[in-house]
Coordinates of C-alpha atoms and ligand atoms in Angstrom, one line a residue:
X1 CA 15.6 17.2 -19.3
X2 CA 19.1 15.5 -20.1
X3 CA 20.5 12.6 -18.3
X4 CA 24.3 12.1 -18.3
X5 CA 24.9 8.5 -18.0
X6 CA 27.8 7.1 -18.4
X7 CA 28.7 4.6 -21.7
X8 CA 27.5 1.6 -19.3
X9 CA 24.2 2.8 -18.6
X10 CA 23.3 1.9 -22.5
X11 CA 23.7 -1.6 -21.3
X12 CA 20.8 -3.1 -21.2
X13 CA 20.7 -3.9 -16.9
X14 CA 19.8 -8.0 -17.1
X15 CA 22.9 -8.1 -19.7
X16 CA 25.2 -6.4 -17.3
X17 CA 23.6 -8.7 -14.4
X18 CA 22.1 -6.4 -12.8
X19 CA 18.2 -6.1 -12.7
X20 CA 16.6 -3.5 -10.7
X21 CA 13.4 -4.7 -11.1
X22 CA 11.8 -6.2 -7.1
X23 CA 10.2 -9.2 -8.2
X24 CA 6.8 -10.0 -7.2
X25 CA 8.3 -12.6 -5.0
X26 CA 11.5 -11.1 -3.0
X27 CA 8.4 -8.5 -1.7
X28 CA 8.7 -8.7 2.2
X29 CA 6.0 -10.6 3.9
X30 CA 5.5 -13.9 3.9
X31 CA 6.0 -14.5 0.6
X32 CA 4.4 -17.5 -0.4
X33 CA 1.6 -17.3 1.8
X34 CA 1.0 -13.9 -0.1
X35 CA 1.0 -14.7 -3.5
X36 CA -1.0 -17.8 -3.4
X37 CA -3.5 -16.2 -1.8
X38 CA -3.7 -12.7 -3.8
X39 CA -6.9 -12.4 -6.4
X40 CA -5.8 -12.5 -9.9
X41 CA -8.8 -11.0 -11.4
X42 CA -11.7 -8.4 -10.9
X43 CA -14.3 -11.1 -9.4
X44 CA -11.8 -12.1 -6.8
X45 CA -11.1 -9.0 -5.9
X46 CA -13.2 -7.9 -3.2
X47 CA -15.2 -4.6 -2.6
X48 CA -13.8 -1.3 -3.6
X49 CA -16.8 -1.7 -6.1
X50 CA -16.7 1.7 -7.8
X51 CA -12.9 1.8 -8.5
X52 CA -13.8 -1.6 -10.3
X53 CA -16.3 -0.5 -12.2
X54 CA -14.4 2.8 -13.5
X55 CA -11.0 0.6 -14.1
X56 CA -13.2 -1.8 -16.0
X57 CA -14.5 0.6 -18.9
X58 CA -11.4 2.4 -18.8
X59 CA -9.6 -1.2 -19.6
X60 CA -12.3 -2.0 -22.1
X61 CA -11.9 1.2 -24.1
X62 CA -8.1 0.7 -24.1
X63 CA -8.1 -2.4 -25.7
X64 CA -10.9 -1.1 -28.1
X65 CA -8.4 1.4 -29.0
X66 CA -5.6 -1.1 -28.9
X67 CA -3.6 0.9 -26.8
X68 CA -2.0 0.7 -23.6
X69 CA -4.2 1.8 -20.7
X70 CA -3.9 5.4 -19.4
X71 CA -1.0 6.1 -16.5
X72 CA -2.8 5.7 -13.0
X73 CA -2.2 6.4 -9.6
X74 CA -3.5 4.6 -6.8
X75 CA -3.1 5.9 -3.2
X76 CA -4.3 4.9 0.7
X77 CA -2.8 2.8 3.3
X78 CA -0.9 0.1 3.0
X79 CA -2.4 -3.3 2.7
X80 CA -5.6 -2.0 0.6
X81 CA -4.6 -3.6 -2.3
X82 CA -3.0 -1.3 -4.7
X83 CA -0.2 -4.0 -6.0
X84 CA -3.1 -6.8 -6.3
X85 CA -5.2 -4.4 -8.2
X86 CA -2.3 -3.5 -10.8
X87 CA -1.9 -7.4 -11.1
X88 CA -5.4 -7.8 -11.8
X89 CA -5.1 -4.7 -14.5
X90 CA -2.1 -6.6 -15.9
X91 CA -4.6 -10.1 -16.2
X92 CA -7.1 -8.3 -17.5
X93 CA -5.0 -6.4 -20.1
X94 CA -3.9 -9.5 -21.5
X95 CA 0.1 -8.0 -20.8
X96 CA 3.2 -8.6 -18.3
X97 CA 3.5 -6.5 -15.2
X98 CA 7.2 -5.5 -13.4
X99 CA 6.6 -4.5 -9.6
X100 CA 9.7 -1.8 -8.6
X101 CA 9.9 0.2 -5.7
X102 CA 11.0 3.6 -5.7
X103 CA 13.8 3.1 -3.2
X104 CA 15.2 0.3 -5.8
X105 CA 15.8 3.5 -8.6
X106 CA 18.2 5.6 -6.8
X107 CA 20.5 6.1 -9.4
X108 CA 19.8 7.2 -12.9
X109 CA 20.8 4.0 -14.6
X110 CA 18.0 2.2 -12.6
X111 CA 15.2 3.9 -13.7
X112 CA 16.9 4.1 -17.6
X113 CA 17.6 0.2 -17.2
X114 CA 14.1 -0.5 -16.5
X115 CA 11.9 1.6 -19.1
X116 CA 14.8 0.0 -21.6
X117 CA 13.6 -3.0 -20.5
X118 CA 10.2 -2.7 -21.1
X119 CA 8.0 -4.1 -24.1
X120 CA 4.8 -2.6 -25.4
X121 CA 1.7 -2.4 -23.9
X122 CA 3.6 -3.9 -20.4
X123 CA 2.6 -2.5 -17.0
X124 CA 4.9 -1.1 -15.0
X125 CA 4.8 -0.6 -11.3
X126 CA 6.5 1.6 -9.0
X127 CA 5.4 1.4 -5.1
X128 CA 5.9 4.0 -2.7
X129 CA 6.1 6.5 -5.5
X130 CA 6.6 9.3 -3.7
X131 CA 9.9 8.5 -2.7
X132 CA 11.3 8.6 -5.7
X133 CA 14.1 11.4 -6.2
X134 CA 14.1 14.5 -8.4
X135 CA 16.5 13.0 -11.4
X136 CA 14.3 9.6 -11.4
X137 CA 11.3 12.1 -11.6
X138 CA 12.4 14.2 -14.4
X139 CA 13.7 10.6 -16.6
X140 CA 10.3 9.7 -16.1
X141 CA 8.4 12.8 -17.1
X142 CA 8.8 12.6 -21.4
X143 CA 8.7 8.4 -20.4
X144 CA 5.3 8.8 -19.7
X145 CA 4.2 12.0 -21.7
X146 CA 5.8 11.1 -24.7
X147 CA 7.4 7.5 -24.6
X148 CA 10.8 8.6 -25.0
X149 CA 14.3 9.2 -22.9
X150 CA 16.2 12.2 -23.4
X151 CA 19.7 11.3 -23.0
X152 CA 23.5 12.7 -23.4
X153 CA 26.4 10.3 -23.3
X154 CA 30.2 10.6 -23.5
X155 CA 31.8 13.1 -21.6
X156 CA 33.2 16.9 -22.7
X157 CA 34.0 17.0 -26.1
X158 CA 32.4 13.7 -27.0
X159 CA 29.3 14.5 -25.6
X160 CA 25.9 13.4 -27.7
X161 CA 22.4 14.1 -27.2
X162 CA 20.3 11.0 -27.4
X163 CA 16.8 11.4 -27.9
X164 CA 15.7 7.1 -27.2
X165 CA 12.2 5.5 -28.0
X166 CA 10.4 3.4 -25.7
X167 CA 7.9 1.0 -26.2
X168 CA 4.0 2.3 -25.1
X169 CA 3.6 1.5 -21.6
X170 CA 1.5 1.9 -18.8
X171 CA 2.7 3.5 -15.6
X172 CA 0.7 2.3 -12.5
X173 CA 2.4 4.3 -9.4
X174 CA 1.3 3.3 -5.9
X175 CA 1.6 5.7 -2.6
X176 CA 0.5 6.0 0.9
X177 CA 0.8 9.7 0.6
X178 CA -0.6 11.1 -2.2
X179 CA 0.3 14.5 -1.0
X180 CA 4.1 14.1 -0.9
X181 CA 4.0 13.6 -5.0
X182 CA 5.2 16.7 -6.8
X183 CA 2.6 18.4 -8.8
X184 CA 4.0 17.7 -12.1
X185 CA 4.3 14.0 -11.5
X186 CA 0.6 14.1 -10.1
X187 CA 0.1 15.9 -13.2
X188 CA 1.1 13.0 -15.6
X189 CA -1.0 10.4 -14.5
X190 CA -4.6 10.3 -16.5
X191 CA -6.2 8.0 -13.9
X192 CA -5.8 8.6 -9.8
X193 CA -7.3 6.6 -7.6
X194 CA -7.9 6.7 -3.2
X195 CA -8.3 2.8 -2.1
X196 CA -10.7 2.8 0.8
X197 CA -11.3 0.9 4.2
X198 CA -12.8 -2.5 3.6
X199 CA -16.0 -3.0 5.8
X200 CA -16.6 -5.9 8.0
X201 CA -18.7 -7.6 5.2
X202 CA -16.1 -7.6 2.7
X203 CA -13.2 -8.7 5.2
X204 CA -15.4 -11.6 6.2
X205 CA -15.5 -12.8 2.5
X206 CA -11.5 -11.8 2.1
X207 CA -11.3 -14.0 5.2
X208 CA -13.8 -17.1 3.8
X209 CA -11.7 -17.2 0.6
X210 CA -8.3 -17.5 2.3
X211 CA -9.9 -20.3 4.2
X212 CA -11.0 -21.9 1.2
X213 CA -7.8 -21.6 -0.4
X214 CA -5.8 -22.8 2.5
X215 CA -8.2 -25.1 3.8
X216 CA -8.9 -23.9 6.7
X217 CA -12.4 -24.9 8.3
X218 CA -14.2 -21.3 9.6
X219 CA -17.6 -20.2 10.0
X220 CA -19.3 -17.2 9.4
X221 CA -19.5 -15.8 12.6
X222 CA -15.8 -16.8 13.1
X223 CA -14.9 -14.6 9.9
X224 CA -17.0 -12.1 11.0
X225 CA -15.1 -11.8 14.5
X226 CA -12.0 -11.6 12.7
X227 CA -12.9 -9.3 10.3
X228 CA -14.0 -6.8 13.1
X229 CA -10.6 -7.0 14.3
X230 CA -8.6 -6.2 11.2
X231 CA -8.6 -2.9 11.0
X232 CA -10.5 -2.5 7.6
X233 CA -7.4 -4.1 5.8
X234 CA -7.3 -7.3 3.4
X235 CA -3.2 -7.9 4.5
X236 CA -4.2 -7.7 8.3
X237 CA -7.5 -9.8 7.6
X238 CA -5.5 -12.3 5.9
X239 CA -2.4 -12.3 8.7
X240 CA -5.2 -13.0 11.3
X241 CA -6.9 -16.2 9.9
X242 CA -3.5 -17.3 9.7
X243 CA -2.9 -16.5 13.9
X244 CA -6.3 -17.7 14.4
X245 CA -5.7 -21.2 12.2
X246 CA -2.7 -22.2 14.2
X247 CA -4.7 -21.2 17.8
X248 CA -7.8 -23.1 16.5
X249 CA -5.4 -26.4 15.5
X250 CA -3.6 -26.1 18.7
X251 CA -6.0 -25.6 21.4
X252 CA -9.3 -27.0 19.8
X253 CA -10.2 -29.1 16.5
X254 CA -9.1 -26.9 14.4
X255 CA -12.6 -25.2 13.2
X256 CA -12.3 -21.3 13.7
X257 CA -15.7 -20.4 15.4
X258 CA -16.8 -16.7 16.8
X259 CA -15.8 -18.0 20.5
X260 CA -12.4 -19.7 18.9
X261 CA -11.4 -16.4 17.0
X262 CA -12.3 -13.7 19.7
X263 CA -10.1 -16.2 22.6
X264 CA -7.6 -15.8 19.9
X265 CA -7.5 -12.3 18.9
X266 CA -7.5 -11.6 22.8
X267 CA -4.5 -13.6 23.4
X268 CA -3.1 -11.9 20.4
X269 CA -3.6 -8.9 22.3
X270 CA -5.6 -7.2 19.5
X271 CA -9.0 -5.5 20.7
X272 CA -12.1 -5.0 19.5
X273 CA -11.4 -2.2 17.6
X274 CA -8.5 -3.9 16.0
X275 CA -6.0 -2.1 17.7
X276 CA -2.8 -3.6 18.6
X277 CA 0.0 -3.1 21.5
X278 CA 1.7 -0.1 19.3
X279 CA -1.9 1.6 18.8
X280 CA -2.9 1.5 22.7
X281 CA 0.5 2.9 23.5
X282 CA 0.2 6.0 21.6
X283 CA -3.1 6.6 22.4
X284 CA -2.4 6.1 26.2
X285 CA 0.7 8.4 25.7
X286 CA -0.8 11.0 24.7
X287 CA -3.8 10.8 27.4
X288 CA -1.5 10.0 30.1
X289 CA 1.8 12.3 29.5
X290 CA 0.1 15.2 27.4
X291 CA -3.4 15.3 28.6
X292 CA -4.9 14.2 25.4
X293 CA -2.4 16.0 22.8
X294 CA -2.1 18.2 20.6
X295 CA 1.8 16.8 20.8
X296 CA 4.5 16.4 17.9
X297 CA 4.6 13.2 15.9
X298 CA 8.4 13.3 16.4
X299 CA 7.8 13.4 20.3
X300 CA 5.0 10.7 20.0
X301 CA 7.5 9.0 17.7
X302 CA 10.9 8.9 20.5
X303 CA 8.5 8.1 23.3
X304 CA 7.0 4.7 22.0
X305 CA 10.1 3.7 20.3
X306 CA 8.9 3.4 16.6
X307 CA 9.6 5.5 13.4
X308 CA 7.8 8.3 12.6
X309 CA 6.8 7.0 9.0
X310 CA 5.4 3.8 10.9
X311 CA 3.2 5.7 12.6
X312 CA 2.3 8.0 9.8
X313 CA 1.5 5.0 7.3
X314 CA 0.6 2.6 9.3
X315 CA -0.8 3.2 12.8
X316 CA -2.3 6.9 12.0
X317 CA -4.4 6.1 9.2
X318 CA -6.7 3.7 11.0
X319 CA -6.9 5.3 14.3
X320 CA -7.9 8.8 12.2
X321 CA -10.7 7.0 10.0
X322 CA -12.1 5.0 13.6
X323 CA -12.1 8.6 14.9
X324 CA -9.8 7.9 18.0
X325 CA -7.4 9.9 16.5
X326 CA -7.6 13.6 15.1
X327 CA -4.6 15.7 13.6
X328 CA -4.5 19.4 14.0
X329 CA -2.0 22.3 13.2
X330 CA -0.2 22.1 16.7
X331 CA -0.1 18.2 16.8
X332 CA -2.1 15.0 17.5
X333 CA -4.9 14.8 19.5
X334 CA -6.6 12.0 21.0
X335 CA -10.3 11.7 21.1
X336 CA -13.5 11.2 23.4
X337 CA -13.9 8.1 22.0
X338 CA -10.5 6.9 22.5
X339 CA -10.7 7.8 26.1
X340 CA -14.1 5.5 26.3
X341 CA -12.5 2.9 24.5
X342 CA -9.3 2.4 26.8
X343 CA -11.6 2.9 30.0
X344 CA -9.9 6.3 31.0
X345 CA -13.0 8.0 33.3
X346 CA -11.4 11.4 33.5
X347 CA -11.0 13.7 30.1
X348 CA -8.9 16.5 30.1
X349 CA -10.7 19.8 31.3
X350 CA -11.9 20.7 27.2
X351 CA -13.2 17.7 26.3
X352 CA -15.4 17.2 29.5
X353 CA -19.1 17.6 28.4
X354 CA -18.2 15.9 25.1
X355 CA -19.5 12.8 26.2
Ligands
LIG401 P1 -0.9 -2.7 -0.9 O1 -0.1 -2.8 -2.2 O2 -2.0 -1.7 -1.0 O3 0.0 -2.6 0.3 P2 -1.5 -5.5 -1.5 O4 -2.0 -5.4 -2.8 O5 -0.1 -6.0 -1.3 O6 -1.6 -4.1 -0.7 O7 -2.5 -6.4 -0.6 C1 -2.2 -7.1 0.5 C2 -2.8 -8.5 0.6 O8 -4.2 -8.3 0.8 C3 -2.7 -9.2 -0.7 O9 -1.9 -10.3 -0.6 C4 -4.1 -9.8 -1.0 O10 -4.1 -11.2 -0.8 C5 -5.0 -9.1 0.0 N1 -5.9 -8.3 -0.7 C6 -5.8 -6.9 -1.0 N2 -6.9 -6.4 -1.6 C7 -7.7 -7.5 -1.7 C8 -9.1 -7.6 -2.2 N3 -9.7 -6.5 -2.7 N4 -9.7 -8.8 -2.2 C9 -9.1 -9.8 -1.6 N5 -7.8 -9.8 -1.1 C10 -7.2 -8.6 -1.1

């Protein structure tokens, strides 16, 4: 496909001042608390064992090759550790990594401006993928077949077909829905990865190594109680020792035990399943005002106050996988065990007996 771009867009973007590229550290969240505390390399970076072992042979036969590694894709809820994973690739690659989102590459000249800017063999990552729109899609497509940019500049009479080399780079693209990627971009990328849940092992030793790293005095059982509570996700494991650390200065010596983390978590109004306020509401909307569902995500959306995406990214995924939670043609519907788990004694008239 042909681009029209005006003469500008041949500019390369830090020249004109303008740099689309999200840098690791204007990323939402904390910032510095983040970064200093995400793994750098493949020992660091805890469980999702067999992605590790396949990314490491496909690294180690890329550089046998001397060539960049394949495109890959890596999908599942936020918080799993998809942009700490391409960082680690980057490390272990030996090469420079520049962290984009798709919502940054609206316009065409984004998306030109940062291939342009790219040297060989550098990673390049794109977050929330699947948002990106149809003309950043179709720049990208020979990018990452071919390595080049098919461009037409000047206008009317002027017009002239550019066809522009890029260096040899690797494409890591990051989604929470794998399934709103267009086939032919799917398509492109040699390596696609799901992230899974963490289990309560591994969050405990996410958990311990934060400590370590901010010195923050916890025992095993404490980890453990955390981990329990953090919904099989590193950023939410990592969030809580933090909670728990300032409750454990403040109302003891500081030391997180079992009993100091679970007083904690229970002021912080996070249950033993890890659910929070937002998670209980839905649930209890849908036993309480639709009899257990199936009901609209839009509806469940307007009654609790929160976005639908929200829900879809962040609350749904967890409450599915713990099995409170199922999603069917008509709607969502709530489960028997979510009915146990918020106390309700009555099911609705189908699920009686399920117990
Ligand atoms: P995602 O890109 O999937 O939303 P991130 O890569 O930003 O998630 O991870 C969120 C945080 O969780 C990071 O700051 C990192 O410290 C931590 N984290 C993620 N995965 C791991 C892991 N496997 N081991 C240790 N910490 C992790």
């Amino acid at each position: 496909m042909s681009i029209i771009a005006d003469d500008n867009d041949f500019i390369h973007p830090e020249k004109k001042g303008k740099n689309p590229v999200i840098k690791p550290e204007s990323i939402e969240y904390d910032k510095n608390f983040e970064n200093c505390i995400r793994p750098k390399n493949f020992d660091s970076y805890i469980g999702q064992s067999a992605l590790k072992e396949t990314l490491k042979i496909s690294i180690a036969a890329a550089k046998k090759r001397e060539l960049p590694l394949d495109h890959l894709l890596f999908y599942g809820p936020p918080g799993l550790g998809k942009t700490t994973l391409a960082g680690v690739i980057a490390e272990q690659m030996g090469v420079d990594i520049k962290i984009t989102s798709a919502p940054a590459l609206e316009r065409p000249r984004d998306i030109i401006g940062i291939l342009m800017s790219l040297k060989g063999g550098e990673i390049l990552f794109i977050d929330e993928i699947h948002r990106l729109n149809k003309v950043a899609e179709e720049i990208l497509y020979p990018a990452m077949e071919d390595f080049f940019l098919d461009m037409t500049t000047g206008k009317s009479q002027t017009v002239k077909t550019l066809r522009v080399p890029l260096p040899k780079f690797t494409l890591i693209g990051a989604t929470t829905k794998a399934g709103e990627l267009s086939g032919p971009l799917r398509d492109r990328f040699g390596i696609i990865h799901r992230l899974e849940f963490y289990t309560e092992d591994e969050l405990a030793q996410v958990i311990t190594r934060t400590a370590g790293i901010l010195n923050i005095d916890i025992t095993e059982e404490g980890a453990h109680a955390i981990a329990k509570r953090s919904r099989g996700t590193p950023r939410i494991a990592n969030r809580l020792v933090k909670r728990v650390s300032d409750y454990a200065l403040v109302k003891h010596d500081g030391k997180i035990t079992e009993d100091v983390a679970n007083k904690s978590l229970d002021i912080l109004k996070i249950d033993n399943f890890g659910l929070d306020s937002t998670d209980r509401a839905l649930l209890k909307l849908i036993i309480e005002k639709y009899d257990g569902g199936p009901v609209g995500i839009e509806t469940i959306a307007a009654a609790i106050g929160e976005d639908v995406r929200t829900i879809e990214d962040v609350c749904e995924p967890y409450l599915l996988q713990a099995g409170l939670l199922q999603r069917t043609p008509r709607g969502r519907k709530v489960s028997p065990a979510a009915y146990r788990h918020l106390h309700y004694k009555n099911l609705p008239p189908e699920q009686q007996g399920l117990f």
